[in-house]
PDB file of C-alpha atoms in Angstrom:
ATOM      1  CA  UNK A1468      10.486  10.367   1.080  1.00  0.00           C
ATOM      2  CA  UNK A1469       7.593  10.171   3.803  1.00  0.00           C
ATOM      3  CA  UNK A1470       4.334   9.874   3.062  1.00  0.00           C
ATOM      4  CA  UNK A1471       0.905   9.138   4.420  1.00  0.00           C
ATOM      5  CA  UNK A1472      -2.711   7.756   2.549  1.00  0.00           C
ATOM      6  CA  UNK A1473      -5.590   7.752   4.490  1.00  0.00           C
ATOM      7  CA  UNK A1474      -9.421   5.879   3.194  1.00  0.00           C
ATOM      8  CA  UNK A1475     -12.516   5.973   5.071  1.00  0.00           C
ATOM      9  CA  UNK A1476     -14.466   2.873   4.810  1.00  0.00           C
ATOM     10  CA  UNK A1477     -17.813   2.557   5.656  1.00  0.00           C
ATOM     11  CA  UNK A1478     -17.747  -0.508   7.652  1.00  0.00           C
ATOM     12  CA  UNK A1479     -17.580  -1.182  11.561  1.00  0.00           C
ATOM     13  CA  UNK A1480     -13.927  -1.476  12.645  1.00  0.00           C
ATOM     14  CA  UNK A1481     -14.322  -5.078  13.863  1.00  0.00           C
ATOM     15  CA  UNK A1482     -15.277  -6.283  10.606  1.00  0.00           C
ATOM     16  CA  UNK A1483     -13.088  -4.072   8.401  1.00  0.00           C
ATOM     17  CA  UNK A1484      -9.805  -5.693  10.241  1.00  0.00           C
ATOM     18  CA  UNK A1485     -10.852  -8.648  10.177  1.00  0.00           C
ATOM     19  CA  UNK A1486     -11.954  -8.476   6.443  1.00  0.00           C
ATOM     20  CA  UNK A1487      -8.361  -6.448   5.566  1.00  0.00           C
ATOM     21  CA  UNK A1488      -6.196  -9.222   7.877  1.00  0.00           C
ATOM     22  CA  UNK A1489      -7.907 -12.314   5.703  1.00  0.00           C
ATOM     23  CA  UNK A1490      -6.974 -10.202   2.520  1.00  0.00           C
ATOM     24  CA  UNK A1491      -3.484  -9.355   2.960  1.00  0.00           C
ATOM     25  CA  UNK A1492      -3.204 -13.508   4.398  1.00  0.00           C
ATOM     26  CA  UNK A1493      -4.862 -14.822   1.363  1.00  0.00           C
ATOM     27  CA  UNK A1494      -2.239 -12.839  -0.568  1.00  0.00           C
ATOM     28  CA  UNK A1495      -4.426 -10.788  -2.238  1.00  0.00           C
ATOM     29  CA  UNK A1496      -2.582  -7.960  -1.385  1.00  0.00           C
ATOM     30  CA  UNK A1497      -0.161  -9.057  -3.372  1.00  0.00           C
ATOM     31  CA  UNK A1498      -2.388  -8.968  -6.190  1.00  0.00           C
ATOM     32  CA  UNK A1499      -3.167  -5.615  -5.773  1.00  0.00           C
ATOM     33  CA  UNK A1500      -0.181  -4.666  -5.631  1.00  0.00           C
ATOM     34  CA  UNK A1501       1.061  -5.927  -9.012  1.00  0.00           C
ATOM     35  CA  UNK A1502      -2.329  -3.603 -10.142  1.00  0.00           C
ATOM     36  CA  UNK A1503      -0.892  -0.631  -8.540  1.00  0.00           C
ATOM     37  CA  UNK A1504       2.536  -1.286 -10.258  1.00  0.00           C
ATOM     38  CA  UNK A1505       0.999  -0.831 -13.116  1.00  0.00           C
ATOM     39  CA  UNK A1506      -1.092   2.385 -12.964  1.00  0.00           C
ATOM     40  CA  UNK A1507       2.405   3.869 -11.635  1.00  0.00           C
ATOM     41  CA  UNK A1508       3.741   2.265 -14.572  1.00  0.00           C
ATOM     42  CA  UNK A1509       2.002   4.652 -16.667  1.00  0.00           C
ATOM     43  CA  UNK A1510       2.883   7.276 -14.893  1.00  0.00           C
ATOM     44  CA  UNK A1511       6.453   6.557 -15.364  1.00  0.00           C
ATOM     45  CA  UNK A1512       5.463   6.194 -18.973  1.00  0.00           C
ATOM     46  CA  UNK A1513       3.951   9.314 -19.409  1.00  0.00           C
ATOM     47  CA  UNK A1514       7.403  11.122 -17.876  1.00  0.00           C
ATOM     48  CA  UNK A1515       9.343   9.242 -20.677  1.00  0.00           C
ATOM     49  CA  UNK A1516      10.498   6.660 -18.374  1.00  0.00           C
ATOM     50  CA  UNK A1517       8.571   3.181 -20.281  1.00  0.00           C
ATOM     51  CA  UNK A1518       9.442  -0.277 -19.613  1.00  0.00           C
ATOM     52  CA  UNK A1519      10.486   0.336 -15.510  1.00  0.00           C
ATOM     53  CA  UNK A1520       7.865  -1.734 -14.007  1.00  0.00           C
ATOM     54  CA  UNK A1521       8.292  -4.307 -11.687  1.00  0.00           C
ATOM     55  CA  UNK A1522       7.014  -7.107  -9.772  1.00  0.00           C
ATOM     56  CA  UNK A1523       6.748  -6.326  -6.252  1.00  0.00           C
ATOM     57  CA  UNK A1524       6.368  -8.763  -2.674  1.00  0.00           C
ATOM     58  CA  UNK A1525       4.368  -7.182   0.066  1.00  0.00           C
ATOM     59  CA  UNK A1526       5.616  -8.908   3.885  1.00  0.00           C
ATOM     60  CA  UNK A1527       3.386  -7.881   6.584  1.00  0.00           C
ATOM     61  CA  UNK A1528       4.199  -8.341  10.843  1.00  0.00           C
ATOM     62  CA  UNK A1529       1.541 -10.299  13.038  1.00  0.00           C
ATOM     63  CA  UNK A1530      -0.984  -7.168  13.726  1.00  0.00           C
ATOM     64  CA  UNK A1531      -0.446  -5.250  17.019  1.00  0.00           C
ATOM     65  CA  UNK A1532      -3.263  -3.882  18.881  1.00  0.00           C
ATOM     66  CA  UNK A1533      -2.133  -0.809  20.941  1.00  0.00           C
ATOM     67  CA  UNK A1534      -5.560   0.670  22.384  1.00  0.00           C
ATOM     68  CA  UNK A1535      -8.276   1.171  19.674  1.00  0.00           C
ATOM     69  CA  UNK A1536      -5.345   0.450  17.001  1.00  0.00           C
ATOM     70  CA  UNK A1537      -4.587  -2.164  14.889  1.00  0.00           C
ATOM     71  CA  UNK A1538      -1.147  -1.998  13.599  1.00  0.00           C
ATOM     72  CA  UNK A1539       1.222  -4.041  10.995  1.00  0.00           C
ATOM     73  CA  UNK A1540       4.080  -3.034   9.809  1.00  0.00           C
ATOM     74  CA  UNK A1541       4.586  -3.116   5.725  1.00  0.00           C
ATOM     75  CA  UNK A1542       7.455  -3.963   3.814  1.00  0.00           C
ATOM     76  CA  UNK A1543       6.819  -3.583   0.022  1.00  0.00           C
ATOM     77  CA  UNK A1544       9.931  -4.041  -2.461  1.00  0.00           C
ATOM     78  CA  UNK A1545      10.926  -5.323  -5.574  1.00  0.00           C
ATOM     79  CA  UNK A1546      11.637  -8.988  -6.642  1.00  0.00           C
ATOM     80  CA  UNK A1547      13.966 -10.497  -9.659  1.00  0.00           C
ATOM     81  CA  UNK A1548      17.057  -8.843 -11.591  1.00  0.00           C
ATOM     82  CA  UNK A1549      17.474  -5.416 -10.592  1.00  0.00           C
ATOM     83  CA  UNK A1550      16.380  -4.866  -7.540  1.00  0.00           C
ATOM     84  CA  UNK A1551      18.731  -2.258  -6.665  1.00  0.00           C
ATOM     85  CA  UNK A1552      17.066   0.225  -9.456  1.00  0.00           C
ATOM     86  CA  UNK A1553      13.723   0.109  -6.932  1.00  0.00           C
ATOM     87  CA  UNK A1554      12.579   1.713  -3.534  1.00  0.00           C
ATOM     88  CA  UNK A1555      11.761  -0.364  -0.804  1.00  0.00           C
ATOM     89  CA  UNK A1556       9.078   1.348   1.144  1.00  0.00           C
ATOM     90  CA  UNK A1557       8.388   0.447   4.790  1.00  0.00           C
ATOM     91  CA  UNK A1558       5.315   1.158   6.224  1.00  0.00           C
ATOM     92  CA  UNK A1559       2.641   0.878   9.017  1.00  0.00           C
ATOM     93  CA  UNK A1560      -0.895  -0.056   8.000  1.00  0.00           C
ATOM     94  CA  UNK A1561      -2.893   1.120  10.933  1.00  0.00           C
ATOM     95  CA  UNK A1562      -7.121   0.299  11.331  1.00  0.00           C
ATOM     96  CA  UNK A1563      -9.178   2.699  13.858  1.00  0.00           C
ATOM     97  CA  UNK A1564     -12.469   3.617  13.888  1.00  0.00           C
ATOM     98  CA  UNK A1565     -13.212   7.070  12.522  1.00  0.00           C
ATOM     99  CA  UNK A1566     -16.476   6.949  13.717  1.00  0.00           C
ATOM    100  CA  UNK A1567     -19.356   4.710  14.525  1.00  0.00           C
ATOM    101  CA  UNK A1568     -19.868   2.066  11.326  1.00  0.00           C
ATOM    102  CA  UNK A1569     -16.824   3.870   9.560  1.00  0.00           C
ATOM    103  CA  UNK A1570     -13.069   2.725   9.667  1.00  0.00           C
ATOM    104  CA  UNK A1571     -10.189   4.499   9.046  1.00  0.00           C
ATOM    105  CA  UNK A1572      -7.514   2.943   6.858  1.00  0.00           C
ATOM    106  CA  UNK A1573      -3.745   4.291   6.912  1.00  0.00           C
ATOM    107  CA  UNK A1574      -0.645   3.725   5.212  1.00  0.00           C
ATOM    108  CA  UNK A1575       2.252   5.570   6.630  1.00  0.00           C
ATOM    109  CA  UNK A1576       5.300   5.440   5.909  1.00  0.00           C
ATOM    110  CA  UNK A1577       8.560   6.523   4.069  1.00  0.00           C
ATOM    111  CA  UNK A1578      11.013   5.031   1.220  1.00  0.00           C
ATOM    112  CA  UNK A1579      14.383   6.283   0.171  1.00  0.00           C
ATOM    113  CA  UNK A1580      14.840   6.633  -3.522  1.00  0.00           C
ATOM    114  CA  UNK A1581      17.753   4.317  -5.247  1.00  0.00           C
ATOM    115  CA  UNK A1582      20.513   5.383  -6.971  1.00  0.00           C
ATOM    116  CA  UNK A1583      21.678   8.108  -4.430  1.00  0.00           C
ATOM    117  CA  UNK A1584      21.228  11.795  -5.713  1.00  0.00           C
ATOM    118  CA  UNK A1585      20.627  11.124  -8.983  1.00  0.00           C
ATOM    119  CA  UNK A1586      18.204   9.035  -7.707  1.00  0.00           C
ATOM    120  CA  UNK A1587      16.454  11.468  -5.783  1.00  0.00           C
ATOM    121  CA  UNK A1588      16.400  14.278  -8.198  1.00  0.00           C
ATOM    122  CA  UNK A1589      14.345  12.161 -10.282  1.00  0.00           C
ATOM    123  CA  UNK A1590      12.430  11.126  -7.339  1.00  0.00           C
ATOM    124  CA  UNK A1591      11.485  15.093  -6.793  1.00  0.00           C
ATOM    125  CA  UNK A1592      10.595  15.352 -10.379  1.00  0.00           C
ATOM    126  CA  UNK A1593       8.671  12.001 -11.711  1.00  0.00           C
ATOM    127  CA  UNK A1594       8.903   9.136  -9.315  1.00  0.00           C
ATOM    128  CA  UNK A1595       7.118  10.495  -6.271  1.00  0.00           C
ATOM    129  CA  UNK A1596       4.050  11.043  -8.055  1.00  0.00           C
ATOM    130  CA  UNK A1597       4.263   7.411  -9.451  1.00  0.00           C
ATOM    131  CA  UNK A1598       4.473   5.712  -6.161  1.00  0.00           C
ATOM    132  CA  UNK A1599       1.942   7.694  -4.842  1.00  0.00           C
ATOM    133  CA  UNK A1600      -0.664   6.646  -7.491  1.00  0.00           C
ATOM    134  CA  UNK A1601       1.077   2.713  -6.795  1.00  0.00           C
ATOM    135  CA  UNK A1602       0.142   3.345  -2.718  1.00  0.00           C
ATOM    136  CA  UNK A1603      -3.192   5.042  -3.516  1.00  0.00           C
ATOM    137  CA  UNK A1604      -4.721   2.433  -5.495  1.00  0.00           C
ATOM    138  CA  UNK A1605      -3.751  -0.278  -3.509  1.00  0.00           C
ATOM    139  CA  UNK A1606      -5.259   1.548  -0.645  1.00  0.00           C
ATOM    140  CA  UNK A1607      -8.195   1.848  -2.370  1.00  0.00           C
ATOM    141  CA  UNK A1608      -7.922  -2.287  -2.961  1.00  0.00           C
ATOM    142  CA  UNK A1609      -7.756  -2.712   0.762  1.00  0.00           C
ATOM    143  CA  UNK A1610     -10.440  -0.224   1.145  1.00  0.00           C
ATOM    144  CA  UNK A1611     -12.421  -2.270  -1.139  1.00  0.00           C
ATOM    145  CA  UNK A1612     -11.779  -5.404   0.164  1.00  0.00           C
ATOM    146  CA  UNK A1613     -12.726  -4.591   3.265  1.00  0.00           C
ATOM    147  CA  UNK A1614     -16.377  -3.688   2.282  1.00  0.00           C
ATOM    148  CA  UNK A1615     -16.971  -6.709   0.537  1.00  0.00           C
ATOM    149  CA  UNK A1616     -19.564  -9.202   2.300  1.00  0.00           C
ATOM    150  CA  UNK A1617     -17.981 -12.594   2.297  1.00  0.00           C
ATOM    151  CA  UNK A1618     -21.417 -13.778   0.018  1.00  0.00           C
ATOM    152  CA  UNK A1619     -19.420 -11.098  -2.429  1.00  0.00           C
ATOM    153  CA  UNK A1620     -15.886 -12.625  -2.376  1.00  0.00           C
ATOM    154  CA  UNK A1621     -17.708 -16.261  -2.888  1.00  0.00           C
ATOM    155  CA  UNK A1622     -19.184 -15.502  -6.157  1.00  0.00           C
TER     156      UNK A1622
END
């Protein structure tokens, strides 16, 4: 399944990258990721599928500047027992300015449901929706995180 999350953030490019490269360093991406589990945890729950959450590990590449771009890519998947019951979703994060003192933040990318067509029937019909709460709130982390002054992140 391919998708694609965009945030605006109302910060100059310069210092939103920089901001969003210390965050996902300090592993504080990882953080918000185990937050994001959990709100599509209760989306699962809600479709009558309780107990399915997981811890996840987020590895990033060294950033890439192509032109006006700044680009990592994402890999996001599941960690302990069971692995094999959870998508691994690979992804680019990609920083650009939208527009003078605003930043656009992406995620795009794509992740192939497990558990082959059985797998993907229930991907059509609950899970979809639950990782795209999980990808949309740790956007909106990131998007935080890369407004906040660094007086902010001291106190």
């Amino acid at each position: 399944m391919y998708f694609s999350q965009v945030v605006l953030v109302d910060s100059p490019v310069e210092e939103t990258t920089a901001r969003l490269l210390t965050w996902l360093a300090a592993e504080q991406g990882q953080a918000a990721a185990a937050d994001a589990m959990t709100a599509g945890g209760k989306v699962m729950a809600r479709a009558g599928f309780a107990g399915l959450s997981k811890t996840v590990e987020i590895r990033t590449s060294p950033p890439d500047q192509r032109g006006d771009i700044t680009m990592m890519a994402l890999r996001w998947s599941a960690t302990g027992p069971f692995v094999s019951l959870f998508p691994v979703l690979v992804a680019f994060l990609e920083i650009s300015e939208a527009v003078t003192g605003q930043t656009r933040v992406a995620l795009i990318g794509s992740y192939r449901a497990p558990l082959g067509p059985a797998g993907e029937l229930l991907d059509r019909a609950v899970l979809h929706k639950a990782g795209l709460v999980t990808i949309r709130r740790w956007l909106r982390a990131a998007s935080a995180a890369a407004t906040t002054t660094d007086h902010e992140q001291d106190s």
